[in-house]
Amino acid sequence: MANGTPIGRVRGLGSAHEGAHHWLLQRFTAIGNLVLMLFLAISLALLPNYSFGTVTAWAGQTLPATALALLVVSVFWHARLGLQVLIEDYVHDAGTKFGVLALLNLATIGGGAFGLVSIARIALGGAA
């Protein structure tokens, strides 16, 4: 027999009423990372050479710049979700947990913003 109420099983919610959502987000970002990394690897493999000018020109095009931006968002989101679970499972003091989660959010938002700004500079021609 399954645990929980019948309506809880239908909705896919556990006792905390949010675990399934977090689990699904982790899986969706993993799939997004896989698809975008395959695109990145194939696109880079098809370049004629790997000089700064060639790679910058490639990254400045609309499709690769969009894919790179989506990859940055997906990777940092995926990392944040996974590390959040790690912190929640292994850091037991409430104050320390709050501080570490706050640092995690700052690091992932900061890293993602840095990556997006870098891609925007390349795409808009500011990094030449």
Tab-separated table of C-alpha atoms in Angstrom:
chain	number	residue	atom	x	y	z
A	1	MET	CA	0.000	0.000	0.000
A	2	ALA	CA	1.111	3.518	-0.725
A	3	ASN	CA	1.562	6.068	2.017
A	4	GLY	CA	-0.406	9.310	2.259
A	5	THR	CA	-3.913	10.315	1.445
A	6	PRO	CA	-5.550	9.436	-1.863
A	7	ILE	CA	-5.618	13.078	-2.987
A	8	GLY	CA	-1.940	13.458	-2.039
A	9	ARG	CA	-1.038	10.474	-4.218
A	10	VAL	CA	-3.023	11.908	-7.124
A	11	ARG	CA	-1.277	15.273	-6.841
A	12	GLY	CA	2.127	13.640	-6.421
A	13	LEU	CA	2.860	15.471	-3.176
A	14	GLY	CA	4.764	13.982	-0.267
A	15	SER	CA	4.312	14.794	3.394
A	16	ALA	CA	6.171	18.119	2.997
A	17	HIS	CA	3.926	19.038	0.025
A	18	GLU	CA	6.812	20.299	-2.094
A	19	GLY	CA	9.332	17.501	-2.613
A	20	ALA	CA	7.959	16.355	-5.944
A	21	HIS	CA	8.222	19.859	-7.378
A	22	HIS	CA	11.870	20.201	-6.312
A	23	TRP	CA	12.657	16.734	-7.666
A	24	LEU	CA	11.006	17.538	-11.012
A	25	LEU	CA	12.862	20.851	-11.324
A	26	GLN	CA	16.141	19.035	-10.706
A	27	ARG	CA	15.330	16.536	-13.464
A	28	PHE	CA	14.127	19.182	-15.936
A	29	THR	CA	17.257	21.285	-15.478
A	30	ALA	CA	19.387	18.143	-15.904
A	31	ILE	CA	17.669	17.394	-19.216
A	32	GLY	CA	18.072	21.019	-20.291
A	33	ASN	CA	21.764	20.910	-19.398
A	34	LEU	CA	22.217	17.735	-21.432
A	35	VAL	CA	20.480	19.121	-24.532
A	36	LEU	CA	22.261	22.470	-24.371
A	37	MET	CA	25.674	20.889	-23.755
A	38	LEU	CA	25.158	18.611	-26.764
A	39	PHE	CA	24.314	21.663	-28.873
A	40	LEU	CA	27.405	23.454	-27.559
A	41	ALA	CA	29.716	20.491	-28.186
A	42	ILE	CA	28.408	19.851	-31.704
A	43	SER	CA	28.465	23.536	-32.620
A	44	LEU	CA	32.033	23.961	-31.401
A	45	ALA	CA	33.137	20.777	-33.165
A	46	LEU	CA	31.791	22.143	-36.462
A	47	LEU	CA	33.781	25.386	-36.254
A	48	PRO	CA	36.595	25.639	-38.823
A	49	ASN	CA	39.133	26.691	-36.160
A	50	TYR	CA	39.192	27.751	-32.543
A	51	SER	CA	40.768	31.182	-32.815
A	52	PHE	CA	39.413	33.973	-30.619
A	53	GLY	CA	37.811	35.706	-33.599
A	54	THR	CA	36.046	32.588	-34.850
A	55	VAL	CA	34.661	31.587	-31.456
A	56	THR	CA	33.642	35.178	-30.649
A	57	ALA	CA	31.873	35.519	-33.999
A	58	TRP	CA	30.085	32.213	-33.393
A	59	ALA	CA	29.033	33.190	-29.855
A	60	GLY	CA	27.853	36.576	-31.132
A	61	GLN	CA	25.209	35.010	-33.368
A	62	THR	CA	21.639	34.891	-32.076
A	63	LEU	CA	21.139	31.129	-31.744
A	64	PRO	CA	24.428	30.292	-30.000
A	65	ALA	CA	24.167	33.320	-27.698
A	66	THR	CA	20.638	32.325	-26.707
A	67	ALA	CA	21.683	28.702	-26.140
A	68	LEU	CA	24.663	29.815	-24.046
A	69	ALA	CA	22.459	32.103	-21.948
A	70	LEU	CA	19.961	29.296	-21.385
A	71	LEU	CA	22.825	26.980	-20.463
A	72	VAL	CA	24.156	29.433	-17.880
A	73	VAL	CA	20.714	29.809	-16.297
A	74	SER	CA	20.054	26.063	-16.327
A	75	VAL	CA	23.466	25.078	-14.912
A	76	PHE	CA	23.340	27.561	-12.043
A	77	TRP	CA	19.715	26.695	-11.255
A	78	HIS	CA	20.532	22.974	-11.293
A	79	ALA	CA	23.564	23.511	-9.057
A	80	ARG	CA	21.537	25.592	-6.626
A	81	LEU	CA	18.827	22.946	-6.369
A	82	GLY	CA	21.303	20.140	-5.748
A	83	LEU	CA	23.389	22.038	-3.220
A	84	GLN	CA	20.251	23.210	-1.425
A	85	VAL	CA	19.271	19.582	-0.793
A	86	LEU	CA	22.794	18.797	0.390
A	87	ILE	CA	22.727	21.721	2.841
A	88	GLU	CA	19.234	20.904	4.098
A	89	ASP	CA	20.225	17.279	4.707
A	90	TYR	CA	23.599	17.796	6.391
A	91	VAL	CA	23.540	21.206	8.106
A	92	HIS	CA	21.417	20.849	11.234
A	93	ASP	CA	21.829	24.168	13.087
A	94	ALA	CA	19.084	26.559	11.928
A	95	GLY	CA	21.275	29.670	11.963
A	96	THR	CA	24.116	28.024	10.094
A	97	LYS	CA	21.681	26.518	7.593
A	98	PHE	CA	20.166	29.945	6.922
A	99	GLY	CA	23.600	31.515	6.446
A	100	VAL	CA	24.868	28.796	4.129
A	101	LEU	CA	21.669	28.887	2.052
A	102	ALA	CA	21.968	32.674	1.785
A	103	LEU	CA	25.584	32.321	0.603
A	104	LEU	CA	24.511	29.646	-1.866
A	105	ASN	CA	21.848	31.954	-3.317
A	106	LEU	CA	24.317	34.840	-3.571
A	107	ALA	CA	26.930	32.653	-5.256
A	108	THR	CA	24.557	31.130	-7.801
A	109	ILE	CA	22.844	34.421	-8.632
A	110	GLY	CA	26.208	36.175	-8.871
A	111	GLY	CA	27.738	33.474	-11.040
A	112	GLY	CA	24.712	33.346	-13.315
A	113	ALA	CA	24.632	37.134	-13.660
A	114	PHE	CA	28.350	37.200	-14.484
A	115	GLY	CA	27.855	34.545	-17.170
A	116	LEU	CA	24.855	36.321	-18.697
A	117	VAL	CA	26.620	39.689	-18.764
A	118	SER	CA	29.661	38.062	-20.378
A	119	ILE	CA	27.505	36.491	-23.077
A	120	ALA	CA	25.685	39.787	-23.643
A	121	ARG	CA	29.009	41.623	-24.061
A	122	ILE	CA	30.134	39.112	-26.664
A	123	ALA	CA	26.779	39.076	-28.470
A	124	LEU	CA	26.565	42.868	-28.549
A	125	GLY	CA	30.153	43.307	-29.699
A	126	GLY	CA	31.566	44.829	-26.509
A	127	ALA	CA	34.240	42.184	-25.945
A	128	ALA	CA	36.091	42.637	-29.241
